Every structure is written in C-alpha cells, then in structure tokens.
XYZ file of C-alpha atoms in Angstrom:
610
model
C -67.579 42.903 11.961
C -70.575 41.054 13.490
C -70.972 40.579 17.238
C -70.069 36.531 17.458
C -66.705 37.388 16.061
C -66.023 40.349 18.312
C -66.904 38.090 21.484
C -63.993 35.696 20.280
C -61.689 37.979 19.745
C -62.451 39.998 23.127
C -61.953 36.474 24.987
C -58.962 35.767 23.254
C -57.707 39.163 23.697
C -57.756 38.825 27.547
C -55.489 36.012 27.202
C -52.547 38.577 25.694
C -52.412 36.765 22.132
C -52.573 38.148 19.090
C -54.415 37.633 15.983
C -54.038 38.539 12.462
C -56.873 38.149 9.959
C -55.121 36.724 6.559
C -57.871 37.594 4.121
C -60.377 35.453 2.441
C -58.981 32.186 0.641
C -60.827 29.694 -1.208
C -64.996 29.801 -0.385
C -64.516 25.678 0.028
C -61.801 25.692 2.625
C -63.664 25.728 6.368
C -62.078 28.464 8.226
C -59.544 27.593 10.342
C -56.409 28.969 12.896
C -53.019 27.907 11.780
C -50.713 27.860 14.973
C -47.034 28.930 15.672
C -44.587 25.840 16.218
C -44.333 25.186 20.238
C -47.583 26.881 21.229
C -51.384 25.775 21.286
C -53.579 25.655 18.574
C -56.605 27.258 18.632
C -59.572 25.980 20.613
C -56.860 23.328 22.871
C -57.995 23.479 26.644
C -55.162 22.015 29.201
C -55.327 22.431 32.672
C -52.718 24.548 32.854
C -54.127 27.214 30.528
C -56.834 29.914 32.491
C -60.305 28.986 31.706
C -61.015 32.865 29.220
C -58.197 31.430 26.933
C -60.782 28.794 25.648
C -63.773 28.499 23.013
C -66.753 26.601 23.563
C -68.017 24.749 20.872
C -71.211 27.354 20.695
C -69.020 30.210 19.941
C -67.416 28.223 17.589
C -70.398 27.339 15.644
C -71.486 31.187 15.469
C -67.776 31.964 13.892
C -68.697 29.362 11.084
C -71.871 30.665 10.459
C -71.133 34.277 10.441
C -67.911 33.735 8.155
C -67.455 30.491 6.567
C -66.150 31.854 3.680
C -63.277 33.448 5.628
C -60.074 31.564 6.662
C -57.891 33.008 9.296
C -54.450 32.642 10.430
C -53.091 32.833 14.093
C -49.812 33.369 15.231
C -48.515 33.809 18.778
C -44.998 34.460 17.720
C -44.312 36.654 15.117
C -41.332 35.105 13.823
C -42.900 31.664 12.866
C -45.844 30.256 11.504
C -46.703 26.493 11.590
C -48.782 24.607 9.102
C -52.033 25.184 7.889
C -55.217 23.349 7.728
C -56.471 23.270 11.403
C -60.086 23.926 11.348
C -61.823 25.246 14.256
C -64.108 22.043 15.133
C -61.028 19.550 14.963
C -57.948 21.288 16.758
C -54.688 19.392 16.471
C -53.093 18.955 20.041
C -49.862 20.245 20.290
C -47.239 21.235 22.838
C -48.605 23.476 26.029
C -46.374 26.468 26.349
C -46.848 30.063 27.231
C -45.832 32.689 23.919
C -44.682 36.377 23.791
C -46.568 38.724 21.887
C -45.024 40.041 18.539
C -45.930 43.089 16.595
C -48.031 41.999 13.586
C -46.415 44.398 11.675
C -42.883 42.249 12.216
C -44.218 39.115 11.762
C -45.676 39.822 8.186
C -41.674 41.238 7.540
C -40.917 38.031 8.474
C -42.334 35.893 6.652
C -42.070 37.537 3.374
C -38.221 37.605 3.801
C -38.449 33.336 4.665
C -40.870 32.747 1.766
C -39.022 34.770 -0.962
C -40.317 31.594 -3.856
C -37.844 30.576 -6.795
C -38.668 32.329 -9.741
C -38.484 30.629 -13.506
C -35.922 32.094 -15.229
C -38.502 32.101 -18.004
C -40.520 34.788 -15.815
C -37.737 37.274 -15.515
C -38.501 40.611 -17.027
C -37.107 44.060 -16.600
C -39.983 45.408 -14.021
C -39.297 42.532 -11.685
C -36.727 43.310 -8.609
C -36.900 40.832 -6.383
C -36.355 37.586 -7.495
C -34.532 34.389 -6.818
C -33.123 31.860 -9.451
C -31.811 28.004 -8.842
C -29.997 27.090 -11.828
C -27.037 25.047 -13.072
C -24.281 26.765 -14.789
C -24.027 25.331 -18.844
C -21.180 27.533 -20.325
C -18.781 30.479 -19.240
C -16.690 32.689 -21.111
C -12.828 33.705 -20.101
C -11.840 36.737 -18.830
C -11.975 39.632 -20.982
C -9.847 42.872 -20.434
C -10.509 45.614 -22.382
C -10.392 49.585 -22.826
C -13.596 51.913 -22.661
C -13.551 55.774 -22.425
C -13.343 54.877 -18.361
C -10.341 53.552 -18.595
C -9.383 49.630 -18.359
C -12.584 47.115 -18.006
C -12.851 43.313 -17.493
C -16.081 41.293 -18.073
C -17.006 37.201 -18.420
C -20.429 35.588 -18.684
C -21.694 32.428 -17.879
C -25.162 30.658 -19.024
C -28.182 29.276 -16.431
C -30.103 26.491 -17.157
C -32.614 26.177 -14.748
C -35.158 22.788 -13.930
C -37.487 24.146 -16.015
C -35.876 24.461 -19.263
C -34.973 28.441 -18.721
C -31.716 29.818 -20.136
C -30.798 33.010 -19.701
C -27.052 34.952 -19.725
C -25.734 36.645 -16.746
C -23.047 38.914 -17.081
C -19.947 40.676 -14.596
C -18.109 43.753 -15.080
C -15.535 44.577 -13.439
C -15.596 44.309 -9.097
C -18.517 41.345 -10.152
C -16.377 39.874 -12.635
C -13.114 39.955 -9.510
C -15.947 38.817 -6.997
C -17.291 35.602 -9.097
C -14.736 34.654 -12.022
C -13.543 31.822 -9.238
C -17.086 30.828 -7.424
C -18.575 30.431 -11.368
C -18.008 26.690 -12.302
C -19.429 24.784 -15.439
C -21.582 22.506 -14.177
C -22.594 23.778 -10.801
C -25.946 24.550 -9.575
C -26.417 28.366 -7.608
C -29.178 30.234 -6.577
C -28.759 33.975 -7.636
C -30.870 36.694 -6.623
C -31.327 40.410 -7.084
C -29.450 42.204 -10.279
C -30.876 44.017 -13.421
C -32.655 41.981 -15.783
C -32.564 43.570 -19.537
C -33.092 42.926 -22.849
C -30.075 40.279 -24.459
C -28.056 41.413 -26.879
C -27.814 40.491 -30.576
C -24.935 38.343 -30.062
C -26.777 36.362 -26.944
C -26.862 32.844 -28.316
C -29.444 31.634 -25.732
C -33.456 31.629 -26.741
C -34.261 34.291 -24.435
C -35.431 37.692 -24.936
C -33.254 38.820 -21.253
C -30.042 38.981 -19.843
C -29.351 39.406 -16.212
C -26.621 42.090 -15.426
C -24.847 41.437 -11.964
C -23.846 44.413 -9.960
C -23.216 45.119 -6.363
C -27.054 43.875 -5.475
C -26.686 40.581 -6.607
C -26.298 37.568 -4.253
C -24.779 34.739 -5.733
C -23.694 30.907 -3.668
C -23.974 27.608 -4.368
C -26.640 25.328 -3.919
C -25.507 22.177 -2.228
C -29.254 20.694 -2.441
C -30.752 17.621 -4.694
C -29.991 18.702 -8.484
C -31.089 15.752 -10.104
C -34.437 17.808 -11.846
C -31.268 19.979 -13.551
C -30.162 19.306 -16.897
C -26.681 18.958 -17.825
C -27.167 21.121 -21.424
C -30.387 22.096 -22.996
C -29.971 21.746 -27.034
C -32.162 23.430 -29.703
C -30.981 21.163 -32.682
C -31.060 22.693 -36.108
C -30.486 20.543 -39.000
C -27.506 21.132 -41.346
C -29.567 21.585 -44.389
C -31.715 24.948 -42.701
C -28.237 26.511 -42.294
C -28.831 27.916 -46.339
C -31.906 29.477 -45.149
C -30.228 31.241 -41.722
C -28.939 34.782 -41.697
C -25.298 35.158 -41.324
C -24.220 35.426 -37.725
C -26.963 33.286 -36.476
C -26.326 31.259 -33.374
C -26.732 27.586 -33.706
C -26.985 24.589 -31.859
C -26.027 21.376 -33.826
C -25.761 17.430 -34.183
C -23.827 15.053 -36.641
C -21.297 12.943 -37.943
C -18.046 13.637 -37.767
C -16.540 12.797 -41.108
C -13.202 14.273 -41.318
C -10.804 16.371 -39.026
C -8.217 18.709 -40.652
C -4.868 19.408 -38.344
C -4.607 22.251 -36.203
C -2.808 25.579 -37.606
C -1.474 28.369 -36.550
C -3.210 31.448 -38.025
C -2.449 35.204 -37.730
C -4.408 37.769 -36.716
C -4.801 41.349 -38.118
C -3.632 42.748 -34.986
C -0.008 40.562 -35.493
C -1.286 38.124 -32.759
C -1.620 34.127 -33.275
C -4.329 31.816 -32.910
C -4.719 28.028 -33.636
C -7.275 26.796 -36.039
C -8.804 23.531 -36.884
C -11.226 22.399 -39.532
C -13.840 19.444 -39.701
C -16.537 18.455 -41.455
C -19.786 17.640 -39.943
C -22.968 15.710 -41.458
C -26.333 14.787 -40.603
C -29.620 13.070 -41.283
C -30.583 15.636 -43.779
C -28.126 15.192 -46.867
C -26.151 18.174 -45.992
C -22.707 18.462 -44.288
C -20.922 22.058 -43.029
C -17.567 23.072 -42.247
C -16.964 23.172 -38.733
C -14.213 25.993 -37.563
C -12.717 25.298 -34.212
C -10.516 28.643 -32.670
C -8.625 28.714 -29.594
C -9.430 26.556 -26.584
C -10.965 24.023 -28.155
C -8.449 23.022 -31.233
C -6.587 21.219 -28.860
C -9.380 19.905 -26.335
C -12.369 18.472 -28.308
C -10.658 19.187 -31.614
C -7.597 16.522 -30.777
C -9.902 14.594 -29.234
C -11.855 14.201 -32.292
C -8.831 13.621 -34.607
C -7.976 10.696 -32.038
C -11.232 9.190 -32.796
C -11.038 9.619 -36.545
C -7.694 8.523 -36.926
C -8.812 5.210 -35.143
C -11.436 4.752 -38.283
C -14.062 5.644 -36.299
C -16.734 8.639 -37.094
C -17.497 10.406 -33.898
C -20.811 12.453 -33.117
C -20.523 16.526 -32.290
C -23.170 18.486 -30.381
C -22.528 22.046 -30.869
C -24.337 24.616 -29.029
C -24.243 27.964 -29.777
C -22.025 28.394 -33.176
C -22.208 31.306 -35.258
C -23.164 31.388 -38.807
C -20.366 32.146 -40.955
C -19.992 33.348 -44.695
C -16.412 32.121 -45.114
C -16.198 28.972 -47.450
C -20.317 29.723 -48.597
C -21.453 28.803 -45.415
C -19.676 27.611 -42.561
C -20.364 27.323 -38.727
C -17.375 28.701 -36.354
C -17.182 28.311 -32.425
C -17.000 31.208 -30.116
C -15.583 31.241 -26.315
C -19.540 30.623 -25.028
C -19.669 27.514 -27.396
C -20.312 24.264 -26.012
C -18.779 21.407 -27.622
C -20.005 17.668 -26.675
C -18.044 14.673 -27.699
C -20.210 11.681 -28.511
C -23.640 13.022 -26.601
C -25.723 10.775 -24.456
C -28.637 12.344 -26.205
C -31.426 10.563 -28.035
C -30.575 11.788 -31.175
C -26.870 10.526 -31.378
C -28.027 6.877 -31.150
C -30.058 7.751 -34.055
C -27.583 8.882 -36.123
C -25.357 6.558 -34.860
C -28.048 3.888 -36.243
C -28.483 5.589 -39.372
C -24.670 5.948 -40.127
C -23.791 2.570 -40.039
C -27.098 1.362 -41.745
C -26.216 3.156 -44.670
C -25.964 6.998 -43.833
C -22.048 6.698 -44.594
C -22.100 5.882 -48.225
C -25.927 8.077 -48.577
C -25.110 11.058 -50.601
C -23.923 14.312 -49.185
C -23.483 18.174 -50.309
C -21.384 20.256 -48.734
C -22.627 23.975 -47.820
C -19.040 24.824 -48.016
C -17.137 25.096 -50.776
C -14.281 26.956 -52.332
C -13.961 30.576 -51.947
C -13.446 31.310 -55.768
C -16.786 29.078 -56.417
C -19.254 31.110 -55.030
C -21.418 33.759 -56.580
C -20.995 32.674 -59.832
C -23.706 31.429 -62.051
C -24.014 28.423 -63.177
C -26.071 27.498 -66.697
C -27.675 23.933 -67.029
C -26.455 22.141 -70.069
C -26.151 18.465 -71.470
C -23.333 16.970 -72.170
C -23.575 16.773 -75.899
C -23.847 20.642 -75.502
C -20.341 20.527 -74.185
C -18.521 19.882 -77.435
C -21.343 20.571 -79.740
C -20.674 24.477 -78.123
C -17.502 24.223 -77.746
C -17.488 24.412 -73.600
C -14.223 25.502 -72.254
C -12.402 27.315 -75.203
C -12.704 30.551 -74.277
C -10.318 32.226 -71.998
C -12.531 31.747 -68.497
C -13.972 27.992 -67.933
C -17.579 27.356 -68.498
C -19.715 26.628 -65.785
C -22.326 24.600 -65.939
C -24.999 21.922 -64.275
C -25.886 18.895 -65.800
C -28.140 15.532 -65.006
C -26.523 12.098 -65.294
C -25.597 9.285 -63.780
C -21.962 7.626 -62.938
C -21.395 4.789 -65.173
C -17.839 4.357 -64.728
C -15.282 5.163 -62.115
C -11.199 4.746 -62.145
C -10.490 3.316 -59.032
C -7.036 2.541 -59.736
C -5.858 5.908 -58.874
C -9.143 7.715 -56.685
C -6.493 10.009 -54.334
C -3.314 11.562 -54.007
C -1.055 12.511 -50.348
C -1.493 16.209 -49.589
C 0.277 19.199 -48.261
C -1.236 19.905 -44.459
C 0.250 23.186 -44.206
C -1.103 26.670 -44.543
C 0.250 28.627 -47.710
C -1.024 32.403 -48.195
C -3.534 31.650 -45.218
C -5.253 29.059 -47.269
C -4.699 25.253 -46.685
C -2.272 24.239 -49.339
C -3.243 20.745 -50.383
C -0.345 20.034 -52.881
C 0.812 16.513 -53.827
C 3.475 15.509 -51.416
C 6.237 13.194 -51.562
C 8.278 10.454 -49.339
C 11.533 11.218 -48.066
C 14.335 8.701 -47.096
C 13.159 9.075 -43.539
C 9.664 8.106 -44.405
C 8.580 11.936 -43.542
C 6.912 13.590 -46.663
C 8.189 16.691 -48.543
C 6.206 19.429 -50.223
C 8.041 21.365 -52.965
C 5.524 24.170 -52.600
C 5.718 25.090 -49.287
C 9.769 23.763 -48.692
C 8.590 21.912 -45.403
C 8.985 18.258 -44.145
C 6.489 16.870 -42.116
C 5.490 13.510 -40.606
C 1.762 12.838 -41.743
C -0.084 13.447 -44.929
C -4.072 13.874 -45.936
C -5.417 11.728 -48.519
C -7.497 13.390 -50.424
C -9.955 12.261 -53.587
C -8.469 12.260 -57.049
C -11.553 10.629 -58.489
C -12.295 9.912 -62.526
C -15.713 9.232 -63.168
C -17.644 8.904 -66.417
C -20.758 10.522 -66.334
C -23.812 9.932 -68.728
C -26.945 11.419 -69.673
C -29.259 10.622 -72.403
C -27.617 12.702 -75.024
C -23.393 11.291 -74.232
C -21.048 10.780 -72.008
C -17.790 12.446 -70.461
C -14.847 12.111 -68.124
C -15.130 14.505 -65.122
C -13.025 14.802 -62.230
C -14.099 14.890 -58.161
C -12.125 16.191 -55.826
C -12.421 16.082 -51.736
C -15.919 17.618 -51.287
C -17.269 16.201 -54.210
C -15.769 12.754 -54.009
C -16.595 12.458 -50.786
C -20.393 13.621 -51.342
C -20.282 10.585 -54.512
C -18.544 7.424 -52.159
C -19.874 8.418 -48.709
C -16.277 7.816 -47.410
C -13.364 9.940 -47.106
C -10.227 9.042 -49.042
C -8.482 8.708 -45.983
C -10.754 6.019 -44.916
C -10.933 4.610 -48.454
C -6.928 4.271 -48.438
C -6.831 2.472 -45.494
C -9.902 0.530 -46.161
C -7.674 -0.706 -49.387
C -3.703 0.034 -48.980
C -3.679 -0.967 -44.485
C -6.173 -3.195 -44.107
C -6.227 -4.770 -47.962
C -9.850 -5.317 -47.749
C -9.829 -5.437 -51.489
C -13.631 -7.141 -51.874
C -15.089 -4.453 -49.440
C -13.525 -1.566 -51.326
C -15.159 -3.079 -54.700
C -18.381 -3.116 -53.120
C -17.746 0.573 -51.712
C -16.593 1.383 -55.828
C -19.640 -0.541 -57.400
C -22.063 0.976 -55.202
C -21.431 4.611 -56.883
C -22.402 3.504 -60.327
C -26.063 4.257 -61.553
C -26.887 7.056 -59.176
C -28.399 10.198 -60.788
C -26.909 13.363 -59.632
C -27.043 16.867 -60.187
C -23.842 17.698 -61.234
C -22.197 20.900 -60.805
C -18.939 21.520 -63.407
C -16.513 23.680 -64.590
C -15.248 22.938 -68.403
C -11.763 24.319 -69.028
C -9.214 23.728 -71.232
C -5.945 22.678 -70.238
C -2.600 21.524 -72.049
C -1.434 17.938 -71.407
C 1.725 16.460 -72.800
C 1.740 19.539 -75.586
C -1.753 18.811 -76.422
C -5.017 20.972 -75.471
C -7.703 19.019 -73.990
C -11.115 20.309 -72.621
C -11.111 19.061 -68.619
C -14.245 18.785 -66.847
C -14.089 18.996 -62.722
C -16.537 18.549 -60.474
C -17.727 21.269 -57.549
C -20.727 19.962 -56.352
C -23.174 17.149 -56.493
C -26.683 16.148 -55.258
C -28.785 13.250 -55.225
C -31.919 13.870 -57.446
C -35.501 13.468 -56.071
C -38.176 13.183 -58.846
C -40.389 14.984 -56.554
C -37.715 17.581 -55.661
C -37.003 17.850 -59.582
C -41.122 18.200 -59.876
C -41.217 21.667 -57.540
C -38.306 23.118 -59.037
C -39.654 22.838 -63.140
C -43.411 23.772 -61.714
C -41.554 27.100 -59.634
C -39.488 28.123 -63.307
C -42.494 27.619 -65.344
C -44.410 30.123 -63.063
C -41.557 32.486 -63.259
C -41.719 32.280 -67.208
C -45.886 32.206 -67.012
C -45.298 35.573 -65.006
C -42.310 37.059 -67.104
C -42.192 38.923 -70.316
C -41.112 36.206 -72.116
C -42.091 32.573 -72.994
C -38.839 31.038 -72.730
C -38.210 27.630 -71.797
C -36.556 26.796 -68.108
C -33.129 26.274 -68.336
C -33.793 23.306 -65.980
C -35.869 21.561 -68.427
C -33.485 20.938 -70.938
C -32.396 17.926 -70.160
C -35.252 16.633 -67.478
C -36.786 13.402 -68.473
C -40.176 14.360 -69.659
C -41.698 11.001 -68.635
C -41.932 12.229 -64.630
C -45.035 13.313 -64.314
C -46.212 12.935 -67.802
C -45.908 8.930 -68.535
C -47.793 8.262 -71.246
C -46.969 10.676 -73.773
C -45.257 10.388 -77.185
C -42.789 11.746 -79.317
C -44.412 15.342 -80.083
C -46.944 15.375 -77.627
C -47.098 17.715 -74.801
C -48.201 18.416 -71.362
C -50.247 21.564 -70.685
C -49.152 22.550 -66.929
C -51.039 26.231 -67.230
C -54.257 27.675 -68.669
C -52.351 31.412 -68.949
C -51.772 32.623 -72.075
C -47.672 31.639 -72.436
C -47.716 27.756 -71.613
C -45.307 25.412 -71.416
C -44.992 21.856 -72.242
C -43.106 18.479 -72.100
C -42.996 15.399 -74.131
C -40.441 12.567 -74.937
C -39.556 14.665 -77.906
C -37.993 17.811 -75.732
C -39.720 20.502 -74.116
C -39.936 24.275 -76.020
C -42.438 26.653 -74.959
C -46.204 27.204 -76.410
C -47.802 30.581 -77.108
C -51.521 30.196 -77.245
C-alpha cells in the first residue's frame, strides 16, 4: 500500500470511522467514497466536525494518482450503505451527524442478506441454493392423496411464470402441500425462495429441463408489488397437423376452432369409480382438426361453456395448454388436472383464425386425425373406380379398402343427415337413428332411453368421379364434415330453423368439383332382398399438385432402391400431365438415370427396365 494512501487512512482513522476497501471496479470509474444514509460523505468539512476528520485537496490528488483505477466504498454504519457515485473531488453535502462504528465483518452480512437479487427462473439449476423467484402462478393441480410404502401421502403442484418468460413446476408433499394448498392461487404473483431444484419429470408439461421441490426451507408469500411485466399464460402453440408426427404422451399446447361439442357422459373407471367425459372437435389453420377429450373439472366449466356457444351457432376459439397426446381414436389430445383451458383467447392468433374462419376457413377442407377405432392400422390399396367393379370390390367376406382420386360431381342434399342417439352404449357413443315421441322428447330403440335433445349428424350421398367412372359413396360425420366445412347440426338449422334455403344451396354447390383423396371401404350389403356393393367414406383430403408431386417422386425412389421395378401404387390413377405437360399418348417421362426407371405419359404409367 503506498504511503499517500496510508496518510489518509491514518487521518481518518483518528476520527474513529471505519473503512472498507470494496475491490477494484471498472478502470473508467474515478474512485470515489460512497457514504452511509444520515452521515457525511467523504471529504465534507462543517464546523462542527474536528479539523483531522478532513482531506485537503493535496491529499486528495495523491489518492487519485496512486490508485485511480481503484474505487472504494465507505461506510460509517455497518448496517446501511447509501448510493454510489461520489467521487473524491466533488463530495455531495449531506446531513452532519456523528456515527457508531460497526464491525466490517457485520456490515458485509448485511448487505448480502438486503441484496439477495431475483433470480430467472430460467437460471435455476440443481447446484444453486440460494435463490429468489417473483413469479405469477399459471396452473395448479388438486389435492392428491395417495399410499407409498410410508404410509398415506398428499401432494399438488402449481406452475410459475415469471416476467421473463420462465416456467418452471414447483411441487408440495405432504406438511408443504398442508402449509400452501390455501396461500397457492391461479393467477397470483409470489416470490419463493430456497427449496431443491431438480431435474422435471417426464410427465412435466412445461419447457423446462427443472422442477423446484418445496420442503421445510422454502419461503413462500405473496407479492403485493406492480405485476404488470407478468404474463397471464405463456403458450407454445403447436399446430394440429404436427400432432401425426408427435410421440404419444406428448404435452401440447394448442389453438383452434371449435367446430362441434359432444354432451357430457358419465364414464366408468376400472377401479368401479365414475368420471364425466366430454368430446369436441377442434380445427386450425393447417387443414387438420383433433378430437379434444375433456375429463373431470372441466366437462362442466369450459366444456358447457363451449356447448353454450355452439349451440348459439357460433364457433368458439380453444387455447389448450398442456394436453397430452393420446392414441385413442388414431390420435387424439386429452386434458389433465395441470391443463389450462382458455375460452376465446385475447391472443394474437385467435383474431387470426377468427379472420380466417369466417373468410372462408369454415367451408376449407378438413381431415380429422381421429377416426374410428376399427379404422386404424389397416392398409389401404389405391384403386380407380372402374377397378371397383371391373375386380369385383366388396364380394368377398371382409370389405375392400381402398383410396381413390376424384372429384364430387353430385351430392343428394335432400336427405344429407339423420337425429342421433347421445348416449353411451358398451362405452362407445352410440349414434343410432332416433325417433320423436308424443312429448316431443326422442326415443332410441337401441339403448331403451328417452331423452330431450338429439345430434345431427351427416348422412351424405355423393357421386364421385375420376377419369375412368363414377360411383355413389357415402360420408358420414368426420368425413362429411371434412367435404361441407359445416357440421350437420349447423347445416340443419342453417336449412330446417332458419329456412335459409338460397344460402344452404350455395353451401351444397360449393362442394362440387373439388378433387379429393378419398379414403373407402367397398362392402356388400343386402337392400330390399337384393345385394348391392356400398361404398362409405372414412377419410378425405384436399389434393395439392405439389403435395401429389413429393409423394410419386418419394415411391419412385423406394422402387429405384427396391428389388423390384414395380410401379407406385399411387400412380395409377395420377394425372400424368402434372409435371409432364406436353407429352403424348405413349410417351414417357424419365424421372431417374438408375438402372429401373419409371415413367409417365397420358397413356398410363408402367415401369421401364433399361
């Protein structure tokens, strides 16, 4: 230490105040002495101060030059320190009073405790013990009881959001989960501190790689400060269409139309208990829609509160954070007790889909990720439909099942739906015809039940064309709805309520001359004593050229890289002229230079050996 800086700190020594050195800061700061609140700075001179408690401006000068990289702090109580930025050659007066002399020790105690800083929740990590967290509660589970191999346990969680876009999980066992079930509100902001951080478990919905475990450490109350940089919900929207691509059991969080809203239903549990279900079908931006499962709590809060809405002819939008990827119905999305349900959103992207819906998105075609149970897994082989009767398609003892391109040239709009059974039969939704009683309740035969409302669902007859014949094939709910864009509920009212006959013929007319993909299954049935091959439709889906383009390029390289040279079943049918204007009858396209090509021409397409 060089001799100007011991003569200052002998002199201010004498005067029974203590300094602390603070280290060295930043090289372009001048040093300077920060002072306690209610005592003088350093370098004041009042009259009532003795004359060795001062620093001439000399001294001063011999400070800077010695260490003027070095920045000092002063305190004269231990238990305070006032702001910083006083230099030496421009002291700030301030108020003239005497001050007791504090351990240094103590005051650096001090002043870590008062300074403990917020920490992002995105910072937390296992290694990290003390730490503080101001963030608003987003979702909280109930309260669990259950048995362990220590006897009876109880646990809830509850989600943080904090102003800088963290989430994280916090769970309570037990004495926690009696301590804070009550002080935990949705929608509240606390600050937290203390309690293990570790890594989240697979069923943590959040996009977080922690979870923060209370226990007898933690300090948890509720911040009664400004909480306007808090969000209400942080969203990580998926669209419906990347659901084929997730893993089952996925979280995920979700936006869309609401289309249609089945009742609610009691179901029963393999334990013998009861719990209500309802169903409703959600659809987006992307040309897909999903099967939305609502359990428990909120069948009769959002769920009736969506039915409400529908009933009312109006389409709702759903924001669904945190749903898990089912299998059931193909795929399916299901809520859990940590899902968060939002009716109508005041998010950006519900006015968009809002927008979108009503210019056009209603009546845009649609496929449905779920489907019947008994439909999936099974293969289906692309066909025309000349191939149907030229192969006889539906005589043998299990229905064919086939795809084939055409367009709807014809619909029967006389008869497009029938009143359906609401009721659950063999844990499946029973969906018979139903009929009026006297008392203007309907009656299903199959299930033996009155009841007071009905579904409409579609009944549609459509003739279907490609460039080899046409057909009759049948659409029910899924697929109908995917080919109109409305429900048949909507479509009966739209016609039978409010006898809007000349918008229901423009609803009709705009069906006819769109080219689908159309999934079928060709069975033969007995009608009136007479066998007839029946045609249904699963599935449809709008055809792209360019879409069409990938997926004959992606079989062709699967034959180019096969054993054999056989011709993609996708190409049978598959207008040649995409892609490959310009040629005639005969000709062909070469798409490869391997040995096993394969071409197409107006004539058909049939594989070329070279």
């Amino acid at each position: 230490m060089g001799l100007a800086l011991r003569q200052v700190l002998s002199k201010l020594l004498a005067t029974h105040h203590v300094f602390r050195v603070n280290g060295l800061l930043d090289s372009s700061v001048t040093p300077s002495v920060e002072p306690a609140v209610n005592n003088l700075p350093f370098g004041e001179c009042p009259s009532s101060m003795p004359a060795q408690g001062t620093v001439d401006a000399k001294m001063q000068q011999l400070s800077l030059n010695d260490y003027h990289n070095q920045r000092f702090m002063v305190t004269v109580r231990g238990d305070a320190f006032g702001p910083s930025g006083n230099t030496y050659g421009n002291p700030v007066p301030h108020s003239n009073m005497h001050s007791t002399p504090m351990h240094v020790g103590r005051s650096h105690m001090a002043r870590n405790e008062t300074l403990l800083r917020i920490t992002p929740i995105n910072a937390l990590n296992p290694y990290q013990t003390r730490w503080k967290i101001k963030a608003r509660v987003t979702a909280k589970t109930d309260l669990k009881h259950f048995a362990s191999a220590r006897g009876p346990e109880k646990v809830f969680s509850f989600d943080l959001l904090d102003a800088q876009g963290g989430e994280v999980r916090a769970i309570c066992f037990n004495l926690q989960a009696d301590q804070y079930f009550e002080l935990i509100e949705v929608g509240k902001v606390y600050l937290i501190s203390k309690g293990l951080s570790k890594p989240a478990q697979n069923f943590n919905p959040l996009n977080t790689d922690y979870e923060i475990l209370v226990d007898h450490r933690t300090s948890i109350e509720i911040y009664c400060g400004d909480e306007s940089s808090f969000s209400m919900q942080h969203y990580n929207f998926r669209q419906i269409r990347e659901i084929e691509n997730m893993e089952i059991g996925d979280f995920v969080d979700l936006v869309g139309i609401v289309t249609s809203v089945g009742p609610s239903i009691i179901m029963k549990r393999k334990d013998g208990t009861e719990a209500k279900k309802r169903t409703l079908q959600l659809k987006d931006m992307s040309g897909r829609s999903v099967q939305i499962i609502f359990w428990g709590k909120f069948v009769d809060a959002e769920g009736k509160q969506l039915q409400l809405l529908s009933d009312s002819v109006s389409n709702p939008i759903l924001a669904l954070k945190g749903g898990r990827i089912s299998d059931f119905s193909g795929r399916s999305v299901v809520t859990i007790s940590s899902t968060q349900l939002k009716v109508n959103p005041d998010v950006p992207v519900a006015e968009r889909l809002k927008q979108w819906y009503m210019a056009g998105g209603k009546i845009a075609p649609c496929v449905s990720l779920s489907q019947d149970v008994s439909s999936i897994s099974r293969i289906y082989v692309h066909k025309t439909i000349a191939q149907i009767k030229y192969e006889n398609l539906g005589r043998s003892d299990k229905p064919d099942l086939i795809t084939v391109k055409a367009v709807i040239s014809h619909v029967l709009a006389d008869n497009f739906c029938y009143p359906a059974c609401t009721l659950e039969f063999n844990g499946k939704r029973c969906n018979k015809k139903v009929t009026r009683n006297g008392d203007w309740t309907w009656y299903c035969g199959r299930c033996n039940e009155s009841f007071e409302n009905c579904e409409y669902r579609y009944l549609l007859m459509c003739q279907i064309m490609d460039h080899t014949s046409t057909t009759f094939a049948t659409a029910f709910q899924e697929a109908g709805e995917a080919i109109v864009g409305y429900t048949a509920h909507e479509l009966f009212i739209i016609r039978n309520v409010d006898q809007d006959e000349a918008r229901f013929t423009e609803i009709m007319e705009a069906v006819l001359g769109r080219k689908y993909l159309f999934k079928l299954t060709i069975k033969e049935e007995t009608f009136n004593s007479e066998q007839h091959v029946k045609a249904n439709i699963v599935s449809v889906e709008k055809l792209d050229a360019l879409d069409v383009s990938h997926h004959l390029l992606k079989q062709i390289d699967n034959s180019l890289n096969g054993v054999s040279c056989s011709a993609p079943k996708d190409a049978l049918s598959y207008n040649p002229n995409v892609g490959g204007a310009g040629l005639g009858a005969g000709q062909g396209m070469q798409t490869s230079s391997h040995a096993c090509g394969y071409t197409t021409g107006v004539g058909g397409a049939g594989p070329v050996c070279q």
